[in-house]
Short mmCIF file of C-alpha atoms and ligand atoms in Angstrom, two decimals:
data_model
loop_
_atom_site.label_atom_id
_atom_site.label_comp_id
_atom_site.label_asym_id
_atom_site.label_seq_id
_atom_site.Cartn_x
_atom_site.Cartn_y
_atom_site.Cartn_z
CA MET E 1 2.58 16.10 10.86
CA ILE E 2 5.16 16.17 8.10
CA LEU E 3 4.44 18.46 5.14
CA LEU E 4 6.53 17.50 2.15
CA LYS E 5 8.18 20.00 -0.15
CA ARG E 6 7.49 20.18 -3.82
CA GLY E 7 8.88 17.24 -5.83
CA ARG E 8 11.10 17.47 -8.85
CA GLY E 9 8.91 18.91 -11.54
CA MET E 10 5.73 17.01 -10.74
CA GLU E 11 2.81 18.86 -12.20
CA ARG E 12 0.02 16.42 -11.36
CA LEU E 13 0.10 13.49 -8.92
CA LEU E 14 -2.89 11.14 -8.94
CA ILE E 15 -4.09 9.59 -5.68
CA THR E 16 -6.70 6.89 -6.20
CA GLY E 17 -8.84 5.81 -3.25
CA ALA E 18 -8.42 9.35 -1.95
CA ALA E 19 -11.65 9.25 0.08
CA GLY E 20 -10.45 6.25 2.09
CA GLY E 21 -8.63 6.05 5.40
CA MET E 22 -5.11 6.36 4.03
CA GLY E 23 -6.17 8.89 1.41
CA ARG E 24 -7.46 11.18 4.12
CA LEU E 25 -4.25 10.74 6.11
CA VAL E 26 -1.84 11.42 3.24
CA ARG E 27 -3.61 14.19 1.32
CA PRO E 28 -2.39 17.05 3.48
CA ARG E 29 1.07 15.51 3.80
CA LEU E 30 1.56 15.07 0.05
CA ALA E 31 0.13 18.44 -0.96
CA GLY E 32 3.58 19.88 -1.66
CA LEU E 33 4.75 17.03 -3.91
CA ALA E 34 3.03 18.29 -7.04
CA ARG E 35 1.41 21.46 -8.25
CA ILE E 36 -1.92 19.65 -8.40
CA LEU E 37 -3.09 16.57 -6.50
CA ARG E 38 -5.67 14.77 -8.61
CA LEU E 39 -7.86 12.93 -6.14
CA SER E 40 -10.06 10.10 -7.28
CA ASP E 41 -12.57 7.70 -5.74
CA VAL E 42 -16.04 6.26 -6.27
CA THR E 43 -17.02 8.20 -3.15
CA GLU E 44 -17.37 11.95 -3.59
CA LEU E 45 -14.98 14.21 -1.74
CA GLU E 46 -14.43 17.93 -1.66
CA ALA E 47 -11.21 19.11 -3.28
CA GLY E 48 -9.28 21.87 -1.52
CA PRO E 49 -6.74 24.35 -2.83
CA GLY E 50 -4.18 22.68 -5.12
CA GLU E 51 -6.46 19.66 -5.54
CA GLU E 52 -8.94 18.47 -8.15
CA PHE E 53 -11.45 15.65 -7.79
CA VAL E 54 -12.26 13.16 -10.54
CA ALA E 55 -14.90 10.54 -9.73
CA CYS E 56 -13.95 7.19 -11.25
CA ASP E 57 -14.80 3.54 -10.82
CA LEU E 58 -11.60 1.55 -11.26
CA ALA E 59 -13.60 -1.17 -13.01
CA ASP E 60 -14.35 1.24 -15.90
CA GLY E 61 -11.35 1.00 -18.24
CA ALA E 62 -12.15 4.04 -20.39
CA ALA E 63 -12.72 6.20 -17.31
CA VAL E 64 -9.44 5.05 -15.74
CA ARG E 65 -7.58 5.89 -18.93
CA GLU E 66 -8.98 9.43 -18.82
CA LEU E 67 -8.21 9.65 -15.12
CA VAL E 68 -4.52 8.82 -15.57
CA ALA E 69 -4.00 10.97 -18.69
CA GLY E 70 -1.81 13.96 -17.92
CA CYS E 71 -0.57 12.64 -14.56
CA ASN E 72 3.16 12.45 -13.68
CA GLY E 73 2.76 9.81 -11.00
CA VAL E 74 0.14 7.59 -9.35
CA VAL E 75 -0.29 6.66 -5.71
CA HIS E 76 -2.69 3.77 -6.12
CA LEU E 77 -4.63 3.37 -2.90
CA GLY E 78 -8.03 2.67 -4.46
CA GLY E 79 -9.77 -0.66 -4.16
CA ILE E 80 -11.24 -3.08 -1.65
CA SER E 81 -9.01 -3.02 1.41
CA VAL E 82 -10.41 -5.88 3.50
CA GLU E 83 -11.59 -9.47 3.05
CA GLY E 84 -15.08 -9.93 1.62
CA PRO E 85 -17.06 -11.45 -1.26
CA PHE E 86 -15.07 -12.04 -4.44
CA ASP E 87 -17.01 -9.94 -6.98
CA PRO E 88 -16.19 -6.48 -5.57
CA ILE E 89 -12.57 -7.59 -5.01
CA ARG E 90 -12.37 -8.79 -8.60
CA GLU E 91 -13.83 -5.55 -9.98
CA ALA E 92 -11.72 -3.14 -7.97
CA ASN E 93 -8.48 -5.03 -7.31
CA ILE E 94 -8.14 -7.25 -10.38
CA THR E 95 -9.99 -5.58 -13.27
CA GLY E 96 -9.20 -2.23 -11.64
CA VAL E 97 -5.46 -2.89 -11.50
CA TYR E 98 -5.44 -4.17 -15.07
CA ASN E 99 -7.23 -0.94 -16.10
CA LEU E 100 -4.73 1.12 -14.15
CA TYR E 101 -1.67 -0.45 -15.77
CA GLU E 102 -3.18 -0.19 -19.25
CA ALA E 103 -3.84 3.49 -18.55
CA VAL E 104 -0.28 3.98 -17.28
CA ARG E 105 1.06 2.24 -20.38
CA ALA E 106 -0.77 4.88 -22.45
CA ASN E 107 0.51 7.65 -20.15
CA PRO E 108 3.85 6.38 -18.80
CA CYS E 109 4.62 7.45 -15.24
CA ARG E 110 5.71 5.96 -11.91
CA VAL E 111 3.30 4.10 -9.67
CA LEU E 112 3.23 3.43 -5.97
CA PHE E 113 1.04 0.34 -5.65
CA ALA E 114 -0.54 -0.11 -2.23
CA SER E 115 0.05 -3.81 -1.73
CA SER E 116 -0.44 -5.45 1.62
CA ASN E 117 1.16 -7.58 4.30
CA HIS E 118 -1.71 -9.99 3.57
CA VAL E 119 0.23 -11.29 0.53
CA VAL E 120 2.36 -13.10 3.13
CA GLY E 121 -0.24 -13.58 5.88
CA TYR E 122 0.37 -17.33 6.18
CA TYR E 123 3.98 -16.87 7.26
CA ARG E 124 4.39 -17.27 11.00
CA GLN E 125 5.45 -14.35 13.13
CA ASP E 126 8.74 -16.10 13.97
CA GLN E 127 9.71 -16.04 10.29
CA ARG E 128 11.73 -13.17 8.84
CA LEU E 129 11.09 -12.05 5.27
CA LYS E 130 13.13 -10.09 2.75
CA GLY E 131 10.43 -9.71 0.12
CA TYR E 132 11.49 -12.23 -2.53
CA GLU E 133 10.06 -15.32 -0.77
CA PRO E 134 7.02 -17.03 -2.34
CA THR E 135 3.85 -15.20 -1.43
CA LEU E 136 1.48 -16.93 1.02
CA PRO E 137 -1.73 -14.88 0.93
CA ASP E 138 -4.24 -15.30 3.73
CA SER E 139 -7.43 -14.19 1.94
CA LEU E 140 -9.04 -13.47 -1.43
CA TYR E 141 -8.03 -9.89 -0.72
CA GLY E 142 -4.42 -11.01 -0.25
CA VAL E 143 -4.57 -12.98 -3.52
CA SER E 144 -5.83 -9.86 -5.30
CA LYS E 145 -2.82 -7.94 -4.00
CA VAL E 146 -0.50 -10.70 -5.29
CA PHE E 147 -2.14 -10.14 -8.66
CA GLY E 148 -1.44 -6.41 -8.40
CA GLU E 149 2.22 -7.01 -7.54
CA GLN E 150 2.56 -9.34 -10.52
CA MET E 151 0.89 -6.85 -12.87
CA ALA E 152 3.44 -4.28 -11.71
CA LEU E 153 6.26 -6.71 -12.52
CA LEU E 154 4.80 -7.59 -15.91
CA TYR E 155 4.51 -3.93 -16.95
CA TRP E 156 8.03 -3.29 -15.63
CA GLN E 157 9.52 -6.15 -17.65
CA LYS E 158 7.52 -5.53 -20.81
CA PHE E 159 7.22 -1.74 -20.88
CA GLY E 160 9.66 -0.34 -18.30
CA ILE E 161 6.85 1.07 -16.12
CA GLU E 162 8.36 1.57 -12.65
CA THR E 163 6.37 0.64 -9.55
CA ALA E 164 7.11 0.54 -5.85
CA ARG E 165 5.17 -2.47 -4.59
CA VAL E 166 4.62 -1.31 -1.04
CA ARG E 167 3.45 -4.05 1.30
CA ILE E 168 1.73 -1.82 3.80
CA GLY E 169 1.56 -3.10 7.35
CA SER E 170 -1.04 -1.09 9.29
CA CYS E 171 -1.24 2.60 8.47
CA GLU E 172 -3.05 4.51 11.18
CA ASP E 173 -2.31 7.36 13.58
CA GLU E 174 -1.20 4.99 16.36
CA PRO E 175 -0.83 1.20 16.58
CA SER E 176 -4.14 -0.18 17.82
CA ASP E 177 -3.39 -3.76 18.89
CA VAL E 178 -0.55 -6.07 19.85
CA ARG E 179 0.09 -7.31 16.30
CA ARG E 180 0.47 -3.77 15.06
CA LEU E 181 3.54 -3.37 17.26
CA ALA E 182 5.20 -5.28 14.40
CA THR E 183 3.24 -3.82 11.47
CA TRP E 184 2.52 -0.15 12.22
CA LEU E 185 3.29 2.38 9.52
CA SER E 186 2.93 5.97 10.65
CA PRO E 187 1.23 8.31 8.17
CA ASP E 188 4.33 10.54 8.25
CA ASP E 189 6.63 7.61 7.39
CA PHE E 190 4.31 6.64 4.56
CA ALA E 191 4.41 10.22 3.23
CA ARG E 192 8.24 10.16 3.42
CA LEU E 193 8.23 6.92 1.45
CA VAL E 194 5.99 8.42 -1.25
CA GLU E 195 8.44 11.30 -1.53
CA ARG E 196 11.40 8.93 -2.01
CA VAL E 197 9.56 6.77 -4.55
CA PHE E 198 9.01 9.77 -6.81
CA ALA E 199 12.41 11.36 -6.14
CA VAL E 200 14.90 8.52 -6.76
CA PRO E 201 16.51 8.63 -10.21
CA ARG E 202 15.93 4.91 -10.78
CA LEU E 203 13.11 3.05 -9.08
CA GLY E 204 12.66 -0.27 -10.89
CA CYS E 205 9.98 -2.48 -9.37
CA PRO E 206 10.98 -3.21 -5.78
CA VAL E 207 9.00 -4.74 -2.95
CA VAL E 208 9.08 -2.32 -0.02
CA TRP E 209 7.80 -3.24 3.42
CA GLY E 210 5.62 -0.38 4.61
CA VAL E 211 6.46 -0.40 8.29
CA SER E 212 7.83 2.12 10.79
CA GLN E 213 10.61 1.36 13.30
CA THR E 214 9.93 -1.65 15.49
CA SER E 215 12.20 -3.89 17.54
CA THR E 216 9.88 -6.89 17.01
CA GLY E 217 9.29 -6.65 13.26
CA TRP E 218 9.27 -9.48 10.72
CA TRP E 219 10.38 -7.66 7.57
CA ASP E 220 13.78 -6.67 6.23
CA ASN E 221 13.87 -3.70 3.86
CA SER E 222 17.59 -3.85 3.09
CA ASP E 223 17.02 -4.69 -0.60
CA ALA E 224 15.11 -1.42 -0.96
CA GLY E 225 17.84 0.56 0.81
CA TYR E 226 18.70 2.41 -2.40
CA LEU E 227 15.45 4.35 -2.02
CA GLY E 228 17.01 6.18 0.91
CA TRP E 229 13.83 5.77 2.96
CA GLU E 230 14.47 5.70 6.70
CA PRO E 231 11.31 5.45 8.83
CA GLN E 232 11.49 8.10 11.55
CA ASP E 233 8.63 6.96 13.78
CA SER E 234 8.73 4.06 16.20
CA VAL E 235 6.18 1.76 17.85
CA GLU E 236 8.27 1.59 21.03
CA PRO E 237 6.45 4.39 22.90
CA PHE E 238 3.22 2.38 22.43
CA ARG E 239 4.60 -1.02 23.43
CA ASN E 240 3.30 -1.07 27.00
CA ARG E 241 -0.24 -0.39 25.92
CA PHE E 242 -0.93 -3.94 24.74
CA GLU E 243 -0.75 -7.36 26.30
CA ALA E 244 -0.23 -10.37 24.05
CA PRO E 245 -2.97 -13.06 24.18
CA HIS E 246 -1.87 -16.03 26.34
CA ASP E 247 -2.89 -18.61 23.71
CA PRO E 248 0.14 -19.11 21.39
CA ASP E 249 -2.26 -20.29 18.65
CA ASP E 250 -4.16 -17.01 18.68
CA PRO E 251 -3.75 -15.68 15.09
CA LEU E 252 -2.87 -12.27 16.52
CA VAL E 253 0.42 -13.69 17.82
CA LYS E 254 0.92 -16.67 15.52
CA TRP E 255 0.45 -15.56 11.91
CA GLN E 256 1.73 -12.46 10.15
CA GLY E 257 -1.78 -11.98 8.71
CA GLY E 258 -3.34 -11.85 12.19
CA ALA E 259 -7.15 -11.88 12.25
CA PHE E 260 -7.37 -12.35 8.45
CA ILE E 261 -6.41 -15.99 9.07
CA ARG E 262 -9.83 -16.51 10.69
CA GLU E 263 -11.73 -15.00 7.76
CA PRO E 264 -13.98 -17.41 5.82
CA ILE E 265 -14.31 -17.40 2.04
CA TYR E 266 -17.35 -15.11 1.70
CA LYS E 267 -20.14 -15.86 -0.79
N1 NAD J 301 -4.77 0.96 5.83
C1 NAD J 301 -3.86 0.00 5.96
O1 NAD J 301 -3.29 -0.20 7.02
C2 NAD J 301 -3.51 -0.87 4.78
C3 NAD J 301 -2.75 -2.03 4.98
C4 NAD J 301 -2.39 -2.79 3.86
C5 NAD J 301 -2.78 -2.38 2.60
N2 NAD J 301 -3.55 -1.25 2.45
C6 NAD J 301 -3.98 -0.87 1.09
O2 NAD J 301 -3.84 0.53 0.95
C7 NAD J 301 -4.92 1.06 0.22
C8 NAD J 301 -5.61 2.16 1.03
O3 NAD J 301 -6.09 1.58 2.23
P1 NAD J 301 -7.25 2.29 3.08
O4 NAD J 301 -7.13 1.78 4.46
O5 NAD J 301 -7.26 3.74 2.82
O6 NAD J 301 -8.54 1.63 2.42
P2 NAD J 301 -10.01 2.23 2.39
O7 NAD J 301 -10.94 1.07 2.19
O8 NAD J 301 -10.25 3.12 3.53
O9 NAD J 301 -10.00 3.12 1.05
C9 NAD J 301 -10.05 2.56 -0.23
C10 NAD J 301 -10.79 3.52 -1.14
O10 NAD J 301 -10.93 2.90 -2.43
C11 NAD J 301 -12.19 3.22 -2.92
N3 NAD J 301 -12.67 2.21 -3.86
C12 NAD J 301 -13.12 0.95 -3.59
N4 NAD J 301 -13.52 0.35 -4.70
C13 NAD J 301 -13.32 1.22 -5.71
C14 NAD J 301 -13.54 1.19 -7.12
N5 NAD J 301 -14.08 0.10 -7.72
N6 NAD J 301 -13.20 2.27 -7.84
C15 NAD J 301 -12.68 3.37 -7.26
N7 NAD J 301 -12.44 3.48 -5.94
C16 NAD J 301 -12.76 2.40 -5.19
C17 NAD J 301 -13.12 3.29 -1.70
O11 NAD J 301 -14.25 4.10 -1.95
C18 NAD J 301 -12.20 3.86 -0.64
O12 NAD J 301 -12.35 5.26 -0.49
C19 NAD J 301 -5.82 -0.10 -0.14
O13 NAD J 301 -5.50 -0.55 -1.44
C20 NAD J 301 -5.45 -1.17 0.87
O14 NAD J 301 -5.67 -2.47 0.36
C21 NAD J 301 -3.92 -0.50 3.50
#
């Protein structure tokens, strides 16, 4: 596991959604990036040394403003991370992201926005993407992430707030199915990306594909090359573990969004 060294002068780095899957994975890795990691979630968690916990519902604008005050950077992982009924998605991923950017406007600092590959889920797996193509979300969740990416752009254009819009593939310890041989992002590579996002002198508002090394990937990160982020981990050692489904119309091997293509619109 990579343990990052202290960043340039960061006193307090906020991680929203810290109780979630990625939050748990990155907390120890990011510990050295700031003197204090401010962890936040609606779910309680126990803060360790060098950490503080602030409970906050992203849908509560005043609370989010207090949460962000005094922070030098935000890794925004909080929100609904799968497809489901619209109301919780709206509260966490739409109202929540609006609240976050208003809070960052009051307390200007850089943001890493955890966007998703599901903003382009309706591209086929034989298509190659740079990041500037029209979005083709595969779910209400994917649409909410498009909204988040656009909020980031709006606050960049209007107020100069810098955001890395990271379209995360699949962040887990090891790739767990055949599709993830193209989408896997190792926790260490994600931590390295966080370090670069807060270290580069000029960030702007790029789209970054959050994916580790893969010989069968769909995404080209060359436009974000100036970040100096080079994924170090590779899916190749895992490639023989999975067999592709024989049906070429199986969403796992047809669409970039994989199983999300089969999701209904939930009531
Ligand atoms: N894990 C992946 O592979 C992956 C892939 C693409 C995108 N992402 C994005 O990265 C982020 C982190 O993913 P994850 O897998 O850790 O998700 P997760 O669901 O495990 O964690 C999300 C956290 O957000 C919190 N949360 C939900 N609603 C909230 C609200 N209204 N206010 C405050 N907190 C709230 C949850 O309690 C949870 O702890 C998410 O935004 C997700 O959409 C993750």
